């Protein structure tokens, strides 16, 4: 008889919610999904989700107990177990998601935001295995981060630590959704890089790129404009990360999310700017720059399950 542990990982997004049974080696089975935006209220959503999760529990071999349910969701707070007015969800209300799911399922449930779940997934199943100090930076529509220090994910006293995307990269720079100006997110997220691209392309009388993947594709073809866009983006990102480095001195900075698919096109200029800005005391033992190992492996489900393990 095996001694594997199991958890249910739930990746809740604005359009789809994906979930599956995960063992402690990171194998996902019984993966399913429902449309988040097809439910009129959080109550209807949790009722439907619970039915699906119950089918996983019922099907599961009774010899191996399920340790818990982990949920990664936008704006989710680990301490309070709630989601508060998440801009990316269909219902902009206060949702006590953890307790709703726990009482429907009668299984221990934990929730956190997607970037923190990604950091836990990387530590349990990915490139951060065995590391105690690292940062996962998620480069998606916005920028998130999960910071692990001395083997512990940093939540902060209110559960909101790690808002690296809202560090000011350029004073009085581009307006940010948070109401301030010049946040890193307005330059180095998928949205930010498109903005940069738009400026460069229009200045050169060229047709703007449709999305960030198109910039990556063009860079792979050697397009000088695309390379310049990554150059400028990397300069901003690298500089901010050098500041972040002074606070926690990580052994690795791990990139995750759509823009991380650009790999070296983004990472090389980022690392160059990072090293130029890095305080001299860190020059002997610089951190590694890595791409997530879970990038195309249902990372969010694995990360949510890692929350339980
Ligand atoms: Zn901001």
PDB file of C-alpha atoms and ligand atoms in Angstrom:
ATOM      1  CA  UNK A   1       0.000   0.000   0.000  1.00  0.00           C
ATOM      2  CA  UNK A   2       1.338   3.394  -0.969  1.00  0.00           C
ATOM      3  CA  UNK A   3       1.844   6.211   1.473  1.00  0.00           C
ATOM      4  CA  UNK A   4       1.157   8.991  -0.939  1.00  0.00           C
ATOM      5  CA  UNK A   5      -0.625  12.071   0.291  1.00  0.00           C
ATOM      6  CA  UNK A   6      -3.354  13.733  -1.739  1.00  0.00           C
ATOM      7  CA  UNK A   7      -4.833  17.199  -1.929  1.00  0.00           C
ATOM      8  CA  UNK A   8      -7.334  18.875  -4.202  1.00  0.00           C
ATOM      9  CA  UNK A   9      -5.917  21.916  -6.001  1.00  0.00           C
ATOM     10  CA  UNK A  10      -8.291  24.584  -7.284  1.00  0.00           C
ATOM     11  CA  UNK A  11      -7.202  27.348  -9.659  1.00  0.00           C
ATOM     12  CA  UNK A  12      -9.930  29.958  -9.672  1.00  0.00           C
ATOM     13  CA  UNK A  13      -9.803  32.487 -12.491  1.00  0.00           C
ATOM     14  CA  UNK A  14     -12.199  35.061 -13.873  1.00  0.00           C
ATOM     15  CA  UNK A  15     -13.322  32.886 -16.781  1.00  0.00           C
ATOM     16  CA  UNK A  16     -12.494  29.295 -15.800  1.00  0.00           C
ATOM     17  CA  UNK A  17     -11.997  27.485 -12.510  1.00  0.00           C
ATOM     18  CA  UNK A  18      -9.812  24.407 -12.927  1.00  0.00           C
ATOM     19  CA  UNK A  19      -9.269  21.700 -10.344  1.00  0.00           C
ATOM     20  CA  UNK A  20      -7.872  18.233  -9.867  1.00  0.00           C
ATOM     21  CA  UNK A  21      -6.564  15.651  -7.455  1.00  0.00           C
ATOM     22  CA  UNK A  22      -2.838  16.097  -6.814  1.00  0.00           C
ATOM     23  CA  UNK A  23      -0.471  13.673  -5.101  1.00  0.00           C
ATOM     24  CA  UNK A  24       2.599  14.801  -3.179  1.00  0.00           C
ATOM     25  CA  UNK A  25       4.790  14.047  -6.214  1.00  0.00           C
ATOM     26  CA  UNK A  26       2.874  16.588  -8.297  1.00  0.00           C
ATOM     27  CA  UNK A  27       0.841  14.209 -10.451  1.00  0.00           C
ATOM     28  CA  UNK A  28      -2.583  15.614 -11.340  1.00  0.00           C
ATOM     29  CA  UNK A  29      -5.506  13.289 -12.014  1.00  0.00           C
ATOM     30  CA  UNK A  30      -9.238  13.829 -12.406  1.00  0.00           C
ATOM     31  CA  UNK A  31      -8.626  17.346 -13.779  1.00  0.00           C
ATOM     32  CA  UNK A  32     -11.854  19.187 -14.571  1.00  0.00           C
ATOM     33  CA  UNK A  33     -13.030  22.726 -15.081  1.00  0.00           C
ATOM     34  CA  UNK A  34     -16.150  24.857 -14.832  1.00  0.00           C
ATOM     35  CA  UNK A  35     -16.869  28.344 -16.126  1.00  0.00           C
ATOM     36  CA  UNK A  36     -16.554  30.821 -13.262  1.00  0.00           C
ATOM     37  CA  UNK A  37     -18.471  33.495 -15.139  1.00  0.00           C
ATOM     38  CA  UNK A  38     -21.550  31.342 -15.740  1.00  0.00           C
ATOM     39  CA  UNK A  39     -22.752  31.620 -12.112  1.00  0.00           C
ATOM     40  CA  UNK A  40     -24.869  34.494 -10.895  1.00  0.00           C
ATOM     41  CA  UNK A  41     -23.549  34.582  -7.356  1.00  0.00           C
ATOM     42  CA  UNK A  42     -20.625  33.250  -5.308  1.00  0.00           C
ATOM     43  CA  UNK A  43     -23.149  30.946  -3.576  1.00  0.00           C
ATOM     44  CA  UNK A  44     -24.204  29.363  -6.905  1.00  0.00           C
ATOM     45  CA  UNK A  45     -20.548  29.037  -7.891  1.00  0.00           C
ATOM     46  CA  UNK A  46     -19.544  27.309  -4.638  1.00  0.00           C
ATOM     47  CA  UNK A  47     -22.548  24.964  -4.880  1.00  0.00           C
ATOM     48  CA  UNK A  48     -21.499  23.876  -8.388  1.00  0.00           C
ATOM     49  CA  UNK A  49     -17.812  23.646  -7.504  1.00  0.00           C
ATOM     50  CA  UNK A  50     -18.603  21.511  -4.438  1.00  0.00           C
ATOM     51  CA  UNK A  51     -20.603  19.034  -6.534  1.00  0.00           C
ATOM     52  CA  UNK A  52     -17.592  18.537  -8.815  1.00  0.00           C
ATOM     53  CA  UNK A  53     -15.132  18.301  -5.929  1.00  0.00           C
ATOM     54  CA  UNK A  54     -17.404  15.773  -4.213  1.00  0.00           C
ATOM     55  CA  UNK A  55     -17.276  13.597  -7.331  1.00  0.00           C
ATOM     56  CA  UNK A  56     -13.474  13.614  -7.085  1.00  0.00           C
ATOM     57  CA  UNK A  57     -13.639  12.681  -3.396  1.00  0.00           C
ATOM     58  CA  UNK A  58     -16.195   9.895  -4.051  1.00  0.00           C
ATOM     59  CA  UNK A  59     -14.189   8.430  -6.915  1.00  0.00           C
ATOM     60  CA  UNK A  60     -10.957   8.584  -4.927  1.00  0.00           C
ATOM     61  CA  UNK A  61      -9.584   5.377  -3.447  1.00  0.00           C
ATOM     62  CA  UNK A  62     -10.784   5.306   0.149  1.00  0.00           C
ATOM     63  CA  UNK A  63      -7.442   3.974   1.417  1.00  0.00           C
ATOM     64  CA  UNK A  64      -5.764   7.314   0.741  1.00  0.00           C
ATOM     65  CA  UNK A  65      -7.273  10.238   2.535  1.00  0.00           C
ATOM     66  CA  UNK A  66      -7.380  13.686   1.015  1.00  0.00           C
ATOM     67  CA  UNK A  67      -5.462  16.032   3.298  1.00  0.00           C
ATOM     68  CA  UNK A  68      -7.217  19.206   2.234  1.00  0.00           C
ATOM     69  CA  UNK A  69      -8.384  21.575  -0.478  1.00  0.00           C
ATOM     70  CA  UNK A  70      -6.066  24.387  -1.624  1.00  0.00           C
ATOM     71  CA  UNK A  71      -7.454  27.276  -3.653  1.00  0.00           C
ATOM     72  CA  UNK A  72      -5.485  29.892  -5.581  1.00  0.00           C
ATOM     73  CA  UNK A  73      -7.657  32.879  -6.485  1.00  0.00           C
ATOM     74  CA  UNK A  74      -7.262  36.550  -7.388  1.00  0.00           C
ATOM     75  CA  UNK A  75      -7.079  38.846  -4.335  1.00  0.00           C
ATOM     76  CA  UNK A  76      -7.426  35.870  -1.986  1.00  0.00           C
ATOM     77  CA  UNK A  77      -6.178  36.467   1.543  1.00  0.00           C
ATOM     78  CA  UNK A  78      -4.605  33.511   3.359  1.00  0.00           C
ATOM     79  CA  UNK A  79      -5.219  34.963   6.817  1.00  0.00           C
ATOM     80  CA  UNK A  80      -8.886  35.874   6.463  1.00  0.00           C
ATOM     81  CA  UNK A  81      -9.834  33.207   3.906  1.00  0.00           C
ATOM     82  CA  UNK A  82     -11.670  35.803   1.863  1.00  0.00           C
ATOM     83  CA  UNK A  83     -11.664  37.402  -1.568  1.00  0.00           C
ATOM     84  CA  UNK A  84     -12.416  41.080  -1.475  1.00  0.00           C
ATOM     85  CA  UNK A  85     -13.736  42.843  -4.595  1.00  0.00           C
ATOM     86  CA  UNK A  86     -11.427  41.060  -7.046  1.00  0.00           C
ATOM     87  CA  UNK A  87     -11.426  43.046 -10.287  1.00  0.00           C
ATOM     88  CA  UNK A  88     -10.949  39.847 -12.316  1.00  0.00           C
ATOM     89  CA  UNK A  89     -13.953  37.944 -10.929  1.00  0.00           C
ATOM     90  CA  UNK A  90     -17.548  38.255 -12.126  1.00  0.00           C
ATOM     91  CA  UNK A  91     -18.831  39.260  -8.655  1.00  0.00           C
ATOM     92  CA  UNK A  92     -17.108  42.317  -7.148  1.00  0.00           C
ATOM     93  CA  UNK A  93     -18.140  41.559  -3.591  1.00  0.00           C
ATOM     94  CA  UNK A  94     -16.696  40.282  -0.355  1.00  0.00           C
ATOM     95  CA  UNK A  95     -16.589  36.474  -0.552  1.00  0.00           C
ATOM     96  CA  UNK A  96     -15.687  34.284   2.466  1.00  0.00           C
ATOM     97  CA  UNK A  97     -14.597  31.575  -0.003  1.00  0.00           C
ATOM     98  CA  UNK A  98     -12.528  29.409   2.361  1.00  0.00           C
ATOM     99  CA  UNK A  99     -15.342  28.918   4.867  1.00  0.00           C
ATOM    100  CA  UNK A 100     -17.976  28.466   2.150  1.00  0.00           C
ATOM    101  CA  UNK A 101     -16.001  25.628   0.534  1.00  0.00           C
ATOM    102  CA  UNK A 102     -14.917  24.101   3.855  1.00  0.00           C
ATOM    103  CA  UNK A 103     -18.472  23.882   5.157  1.00  0.00           C
ATOM    104  CA  UNK A 104     -19.840  22.538   1.859  1.00  0.00           C
ATOM    105  CA  UNK A 105     -17.135  19.861   1.637  1.00  0.00           C
ATOM    106  CA  UNK A 106     -16.308  19.188   5.280  1.00  0.00           C
ATOM    107  CA  UNK A 107     -12.609  19.108   4.346  1.00  0.00           C
ATOM    108  CA  UNK A 108      -9.921  21.493   5.596  1.00  0.00           C
ATOM    109  CA  UNK A 109      -9.607  24.318   3.045  1.00  0.00           C
ATOM    110  CA  UNK A 110      -6.913  26.991   2.544  1.00  0.00           C
ATOM    111  CA  UNK A 111      -6.767  29.828   0.036  1.00  0.00           C
ATOM    112  CA  UNK A 112      -4.161  32.294  -1.174  1.00  0.00           C
ATOM    113  CA  UNK A 113      -3.573  34.500  -4.199  1.00  0.00           C
ATOM    114  CA  UNK A 114      -2.224  33.051  -7.440  1.00  0.00           C
ATOM    115  CA  UNK A 115       1.329  34.436  -7.158  1.00  0.00           C
ATOM    116  CA  UNK A 116       1.818  33.017  -3.660  1.00  0.00           C
ATOM    117  CA  UNK A 117       0.404  29.672  -4.819  1.00  0.00           C
ATOM    118  CA  UNK A 118       2.904  29.752  -7.709  1.00  0.00           C
ATOM    119  CA  UNK A 119       5.789  30.215  -5.241  1.00  0.00           C
ATOM    120  CA  UNK A 120       4.620  27.261  -3.151  1.00  0.00           C
ATOM    121  CA  UNK A 121       4.210  25.136  -6.277  1.00  0.00           C
ATOM    122  CA  UNK A 122       7.742  26.022  -7.375  1.00  0.00           C
ATOM    123  CA  UNK A 123       9.132  25.068  -3.937  1.00  0.00           C
ATOM    124  CA  UNK A 124       7.267  21.754  -3.777  1.00  0.00           C
ATOM    125  CA  UNK A 125       7.392  20.605  -7.407  1.00  0.00           C
ATOM    126  CA  UNK A 126       9.470  23.041  -9.483  1.00  0.00           C
ATOM    127  CA  UNK A 127      12.856  24.743  -9.868  1.00  0.00           C
ATOM    128  CA  UNK A 128      12.877  26.033  -6.266  1.00  0.00           C
ATOM    129  CA  UNK A 129      12.999  22.516  -4.768  1.00  0.00           C
ATOM    130  CA  UNK A 130      15.451  22.653  -1.847  1.00  0.00           C
ATOM    131  CA  UNK A 131      15.720  26.464  -1.898  1.00  0.00           C
ATOM    132  CA  UNK A 132      14.887  28.506   1.197  1.00  0.00           C
ATOM    133  CA  UNK A 133      15.138  32.053  -0.184  1.00  0.00           C
ATOM    134  CA  UNK A 134      13.660  32.919  -3.549  1.00  0.00           C
ATOM    135  CA  UNK A 135      11.076  35.088  -5.305  1.00  0.00           C
ATOM    136  CA  UNK A 136       8.589  34.058  -7.939  1.00  0.00           C
ATOM    137  CA  UNK A 137       7.598  36.998 -10.126  1.00  0.00           C
ATOM    138  CA  UNK A 138       4.444  36.424 -12.165  1.00  0.00           C
ATOM    139  CA  UNK A 139       4.389  38.432 -15.382  1.00  0.00           C
ATOM    140  CA  UNK A 140       0.796  38.289 -16.590  1.00  0.00           C
ATOM    141  CA  UNK A 141      -1.896  40.891 -17.155  1.00  0.00           C
ATOM    142  CA  UNK A 142      -0.527  42.349 -13.933  1.00  0.00           C
ATOM    143  CA  UNK A 143       2.601  41.551 -11.906  1.00  0.00           C
ATOM    144  CA  UNK A 144       2.445  39.512  -8.731  1.00  0.00           C
ATOM    145  CA  UNK A 145       5.074  37.966  -6.538  1.00  0.00           C
ATOM    146  CA  UNK A 146       5.470  35.212  -3.996  1.00  0.00           C
ATOM    147  CA  UNK A 147       8.407  35.703  -1.661  1.00  0.00           C
ATOM    148  CA  UNK A 148       9.912  32.810   0.288  1.00  0.00           C
ATOM    149  CA  UNK A 149      12.357  33.675   3.053  1.00  0.00           C
ATOM    150  CA  UNK A 150      14.044  31.065   5.250  1.00  0.00           C
ATOM    151  CA  UNK A 151      11.691  28.434   3.811  1.00  0.00           C
ATOM    152  CA  UNK A 152       8.530  30.358   4.691  1.00  0.00           C
ATOM    153  CA  UNK A 153       6.171  32.129   2.332  1.00  0.00           C
ATOM    154  CA  UNK A 154       5.874  35.755   3.444  1.00  0.00           C
ATOM    155  CA  UNK A 155       2.237  36.762   3.963  1.00  0.00           C
ATOM    156  CA  UNK A 156       2.767  39.895   6.042  1.00  0.00           C
ATOM    157  CA  UNK A 157       0.638  40.880   9.025  1.00  0.00           C
ATOM    158  CA  UNK A 158      -2.427  41.453   6.849  1.00  0.00           C
ATOM    159  CA  UNK A 159      -1.751  38.719   4.260  1.00  0.00           C
ATOM    160  CA  UNK A 160      -0.911  41.266   1.548  1.00  0.00           C
ATOM    161  CA  UNK A 161       2.905  41.109   1.394  1.00  0.00           C
ATOM    162  CA  UNK A 162       4.603  40.806  -1.985  1.00  0.00           C
ATOM    163  CA  UNK A 163       3.022  43.528  -4.127  1.00  0.00           C
ATOM    164  CA  UNK A 164       6.213  43.913  -6.156  1.00  0.00           C
ATOM    165  CA  UNK A 165       4.181  45.034  -9.186  1.00  0.00           C
ATOM    166  CA  UNK A 166       3.290  48.247  -7.377  1.00  0.00           C
ATOM    167  CA  UNK A 167       6.809  49.337  -6.527  1.00  0.00           C
ATOM    168  CA  UNK A 168       7.351  52.673  -8.281  1.00  0.00           C
ATOM    169  CA  UNK A 169       9.699  52.060 -11.210  1.00  0.00           C
ATOM    170  CA  UNK A 170       9.474  55.593 -12.629  1.00  0.00           C
ATOM    171  CA  UNK A 171       8.281  58.519 -10.489  1.00  0.00           C
ATOM    172  CA  UNK A 172       5.397  60.309 -12.222  1.00  0.00           C
ATOM    173  CA  UNK A 173       5.373  57.594 -14.865  1.00  0.00           C
ATOM    174  CA  UNK A 174       2.446  55.759 -16.439  1.00  0.00           C
ATOM    175  CA  UNK A 175      -0.854  55.797 -14.525  1.00  0.00           C
ATOM    176  CA  UNK A 176      -1.551  52.515 -12.717  1.00  0.00           C
ATOM    177  CA  UNK A 177      -4.873  50.844 -11.862  1.00  0.00           C
ATOM    178  CA  UNK A 178      -3.979  51.333  -8.188  1.00  0.00           C
ATOM    179  CA  UNK A 179      -4.345  55.107  -8.576  1.00  0.00           C
ATOM    180  CA  UNK A 180      -0.618  55.862  -8.420  1.00  0.00           C
ATOM    181  CA  UNK A 181       1.891  56.569 -11.179  1.00  0.00           C
ATOM    182  CA  UNK A 182       4.906  54.679 -12.496  1.00  0.00           C
ATOM    183  CA  UNK A 183       4.325  51.251 -10.899  1.00  0.00           C
ATOM    184  CA  UNK A 184       6.471  48.390 -12.267  1.00  0.00           C
ATOM    185  CA  UNK A 185       3.286  46.713 -13.497  1.00  0.00           C
ATOM    186  CA  UNK A 186       2.627  49.530 -15.971  1.00  0.00           C
ATOM    187  CA  UNK A 187       5.940  48.696 -17.724  1.00  0.00           C
ATOM    188  CA  UNK A 188       6.763  45.026 -17.262  1.00  0.00           C
ATOM    189  CA  UNK A 189       3.422  43.185 -17.277  1.00  0.00           C
ATOM    190  CA  UNK A 190       1.941  41.833 -20.515  1.00  0.00           C
ATOM    191  CA  UNK A 191      -0.174  44.985 -20.600  1.00  0.00           C
ATOM    192  CA  UNK A 192       2.809  47.216 -19.832  1.00  0.00           C
ATOM    193  CA  UNK A 193       5.036  45.786 -22.549  1.00  0.00           C
ATOM    194  CA  UNK A 194       2.225  46.225 -25.111  1.00  0.00           C
ATOM    195  CA  UNK A 195       2.072  49.855 -24.085  1.00  0.00           C
ATOM    196  CA  UNK A 196       5.819  50.243 -24.636  1.00  0.00           C
ATOM    197  CA  UNK A 197       5.493  48.426 -27.952  1.00  0.00           C
ATOM    198  CA  UNK A 198       2.694  50.734 -29.059  1.00  0.00           C
ATOM    199  CA  UNK A 199       4.850  53.809 -28.383  1.00  0.00           C
ATOM    200  CA  UNK A 200       7.904  52.459 -30.201  1.00  0.00           C
ATOM    201  CA  UNK A 201       5.938  51.150 -33.183  1.00  0.00           C
ATOM    202  CA  UNK A 202       3.874  54.309 -33.664  1.00  0.00           C
ATOM    203  CA  UNK A 203       6.990  56.472 -33.403  1.00  0.00           C
ATOM    204  CA  UNK A 204       8.416  54.429 -36.265  1.00  0.00           C
ATOM    205  CA  UNK A 205       5.191  54.431 -38.314  1.00  0.00           C
ATOM    206  CA  UNK A 206       4.772  50.688 -37.882  1.00  0.00           C
ATOM    207  CA  UNK A 207       1.680  48.619 -37.073  1.00  0.00           C
ATOM    208  CA  UNK A 208       1.539  47.891 -33.311  1.00  0.00           C
ATOM    209  CA  UNK A 209       1.798  44.286 -32.049  1.00  0.00           C
ATOM    210  CA  UNK A 210      -1.477  42.605 -31.173  1.00  0.00           C
ATOM    211  CA  UNK A 211      -0.345  40.993 -27.913  1.00  0.00           C
ATOM    212  CA  UNK A 212       2.778  40.182 -25.934  1.00  0.00           C
ATOM    213  CA  UNK A 213       3.136  36.762 -27.609  1.00  0.00           C
ATOM    214  CA  UNK A 214       3.356  38.546 -30.978  1.00  0.00           C
ATOM    215  CA  UNK A 215       6.323  40.558 -29.634  1.00  0.00           C
ATOM    216  CA  UNK A 216       8.025  37.327 -28.530  1.00  0.00           C
ATOM    217  CA  UNK A 217       7.370  35.722 -31.932  1.00  0.00           C
ATOM    218  CA  UNK A 218       8.829  38.785 -33.697  1.00  0.00           C
ATOM    219  CA  UNK A 219      11.907  38.742 -31.426  1.00  0.00           C
ATOM    220  CA  UNK A 220      12.480  35.098 -32.376  1.00  0.00           C
ATOM    221  CA  UNK A 221      12.528  36.203 -36.024  1.00  0.00           C
ATOM    222  CA  UNK A 222      15.167  38.803 -35.159  1.00  0.00           C
ATOM    223  CA  UNK A 223      12.833  41.809 -35.449  1.00  0.00           C
ATOM    224  CA  UNK A 224      14.924  44.768 -34.134  1.00  0.00           C
ATOM    225  CA  UNK A 225      11.834  46.614 -32.821  1.00  0.00           C
ATOM    226  CA  UNK A 226      10.764  43.600 -30.771  1.00  0.00           C
ATOM    227  CA  UNK A 227      14.290  43.231 -29.374  1.00  0.00           C
ATOM    228  CA  UNK A 228      14.280  46.917 -28.430  1.00  0.00           C
ATOM    229  CA  UNK A 229      10.902  46.524 -26.681  1.00  0.00           C
ATOM    230  CA  UNK A 230      12.305  43.685 -24.547  1.00  0.00           C
ATOM    231  CA  UNK A 231      15.439  45.733 -23.934  1.00  0.00           C
ATOM    232  CA  UNK A 232      13.497  48.684 -22.534  1.00  0.00           C
ATOM    233  CA  UNK A 233      11.212  46.417 -20.492  1.00  0.00           C
ATOM    234  CA  UNK A 234      14.158  44.480 -19.047  1.00  0.00           C
ATOM    235  CA  UNK A 235      15.860  47.730 -18.011  1.00  0.00           C
ATOM    236  CA  UNK A 236      12.886  48.729 -15.860  1.00  0.00           C
ATOM    237  CA  UNK A 237      12.288  45.243 -14.456  1.00  0.00           C
ATOM    238  CA  UNK A 238      15.947  44.577 -13.631  1.00  0.00           C
ATOM    239  CA  UNK A 239      16.370  47.842 -11.775  1.00  0.00           C
ATOM    240  CA  UNK A 240      13.345  47.263  -9.540  1.00  0.00           C
ATOM    241  CA  UNK A 241      14.408  43.675  -8.832  1.00  0.00           C
ATOM    242  CA  UNK A 242      17.826  44.943  -7.695  1.00  0.00           C
ATOM    243  CA  UNK A 243      16.002  47.042  -5.080  1.00  0.00           C
ATOM    244  CA  UNK A 244      13.875  44.072  -4.035  1.00  0.00           C
ATOM    245  CA  UNK A 245      17.076  42.035  -3.733  1.00  0.00           C
ATOM    246  CA  UNK A 246      18.430  44.358  -1.020  1.00  0.00           C
ATOM    247  CA  UNK A 247      15.462  43.451   1.204  1.00  0.00           C
ATOM    248  CA  UNK A 248      15.531  39.650   1.088  1.00  0.00           C
ATOM    249  CA  UNK A 249      18.718  38.596  -0.754  1.00  0.00           C
ATOM    250  CA  UNK A 250      17.206  35.602  -2.591  1.00  0.00           C
ATOM    251  CA  UNK A 251      19.274  32.820  -4.171  1.00  0.00           C
ATOM    252  CA  UNK A 252      16.971  32.802  -7.207  1.00  0.00           C
ATOM    253  CA  UNK A 253      14.452  35.002  -8.976  1.00  0.00           C
ATOM    254  CA  UNK A 254      11.992  32.829 -10.861  1.00  0.00           C
ATOM    255  CA  UNK A 255       9.831  34.177 -13.669  1.00  0.00           C
ATOM    256  CA  UNK A 256       6.396  32.830 -14.385  1.00  0.00           C
ATOM    257  CA  UNK A 257       3.451  33.745 -16.615  1.00  0.00           C
ATOM    258  CA  UNK A 258       2.798  34.692 -20.228  1.00  0.00           C
ATOM    259  CA  UNK A 259       5.672  37.132 -20.578  1.00  0.00           C
ATOM    260  CA  UNK A 260       8.130  34.577 -19.149  1.00  0.00           C
ATOM    261  CA  UNK A 261       7.656  32.684 -22.434  1.00  0.00           C
ATOM    262  CA  UNK A 262       9.949  35.312 -23.974  1.00  0.00           C
ATOM    263  CA  UNK A 263      12.741  33.653 -21.941  1.00  0.00           C
ATOM    264  CA  UNK A 264      16.180  35.140 -22.807  1.00  0.00           C
ATOM    265  CA  UNK A 265      14.718  37.964 -24.897  1.00  0.00           C
ATOM    266  CA  UNK A 266      13.439  39.393 -21.632  1.00  0.00           C
ATOM    267  CA  UNK A 267      15.773  37.765 -19.108  1.00  0.00           C
ATOM    268  CA  UNK A 268      19.107  38.837 -20.618  1.00  0.00           C
ATOM    269  CA  UNK A 269      18.363  42.608 -20.577  1.00  0.00           C
ATOM    270  CA  UNK A 270      16.668  42.222 -17.172  1.00  0.00           C
ATOM    271  CA  UNK A 271      19.707  40.502 -15.687  1.00  0.00           C
ATOM    272  CA  UNK A 272      22.045  43.094 -17.218  1.00  0.00           C
ATOM    273  CA  UNK A 273      20.089  46.011 -15.690  1.00  0.00           C
ATOM    274  CA  UNK A 274      19.812  44.083 -12.418  1.00  0.00           C
ATOM    275  CA  UNK A 275      23.563  43.569 -12.151  1.00  0.00           C
ATOM    276  CA  UNK A 276      24.337  47.185 -13.026  1.00  0.00           C
ATOM    277  CA  UNK A 277      22.032  48.372 -10.257  1.00  0.00           C
ATOM    278  CA  UNK A 278      22.947  45.721  -7.670  1.00  0.00           C
ATOM    279  CA  UNK A 279      24.548  46.921  -4.451  1.00  0.00           C
ATOM    280  CA  UNK A 280      28.236  45.930  -4.337  1.00  0.00           C
ATOM    281  CA  UNK A 281      27.872  43.676  -1.275  1.00  0.00           C
ATOM    282  CA  UNK A 282      25.819  41.224  -3.370  1.00  0.00           C
ATOM    283  CA  UNK A 283      28.147  41.081  -6.381  1.00  0.00           C
ATOM    284  CA  UNK A 284      30.001  37.989  -5.222  1.00  0.00           C
ATOM    285  CA  UNK A 285      26.929  35.785  -4.920  1.00  0.00           C
ATOM    286  CA  UNK A 286      24.389  36.983  -7.430  1.00  0.00           C
ATOM    287  CA  UNK A 287      21.017  35.222  -7.579  1.00  0.00           C
ATOM    288  CA  UNK A 288      20.136  32.883 -10.436  1.00  0.00           C
ATOM    289  CA  UNK A 289      17.522  34.049 -12.928  1.00  0.00           C
ATOM    290  CA  UNK A 290      15.248  31.111 -13.768  1.00  0.00           C
ATOM    291  CA  UNK A 291      12.077  30.343 -15.696  1.00  0.00           C
ATOM    292  CA  UNK A 292       9.372  28.421 -13.842  1.00  0.00           C
ATOM    293  CA  UNK A 293       9.454  24.672 -14.369  1.00  0.00           C
ATOM    294  CA  UNK A 294       5.679  24.552 -14.030  1.00  0.00           C
ATOM    295  CA  UNK A 295       4.966  27.062 -16.778  1.00  0.00           C
ATOM    296  CA  UNK A 296       3.004  24.611 -18.940  1.00  0.00           C
ATOM    297  CA  UNK A 297       1.992  22.066 -16.315  1.00  0.00           C
ATOM    298  CA  UNK A 298      -1.197  23.339 -14.677  1.00  0.00           C
ATOM    299  CA  UNK A 299       1.044  25.307 -12.316  1.00  0.00           C
ATOM    300  CA  UNK A 300      -1.834  26.985 -10.551  1.00  0.00           C
ATOM    301  CA  UNK A 301      -3.498  23.679  -9.615  1.00  0.00           C
ATOM    302  CA  UNK A 302      -0.145  22.336  -8.367  1.00  0.00           C
ATOM    303  CA  UNK A 303       0.518  25.543  -6.418  1.00  0.00           C
ATOM    304  CA  UNK A 304      -2.903  25.450  -4.784  1.00  0.00           C
ATOM    305  CA  UNK A 305      -2.349  21.811  -3.786  1.00  0.00           C
ATOM    306  CA  UNK A 306       1.114  22.690  -2.427  1.00  0.00           C
ATOM    307  CA  UNK A 307      -0.679  25.079  -0.080  1.00  0.00           C
ATOM    308  CA  UNK A 308      -2.154  21.983   1.594  1.00  0.00           C
ATOM    309  CA  UNK A 309       1.083  19.951   1.659  1.00  0.00           C
TER     310      UNK A 309
HETATM  311 ZN1  LIG B   1       0.177  50.450  -8.980  1.00  0.00          ZN
END
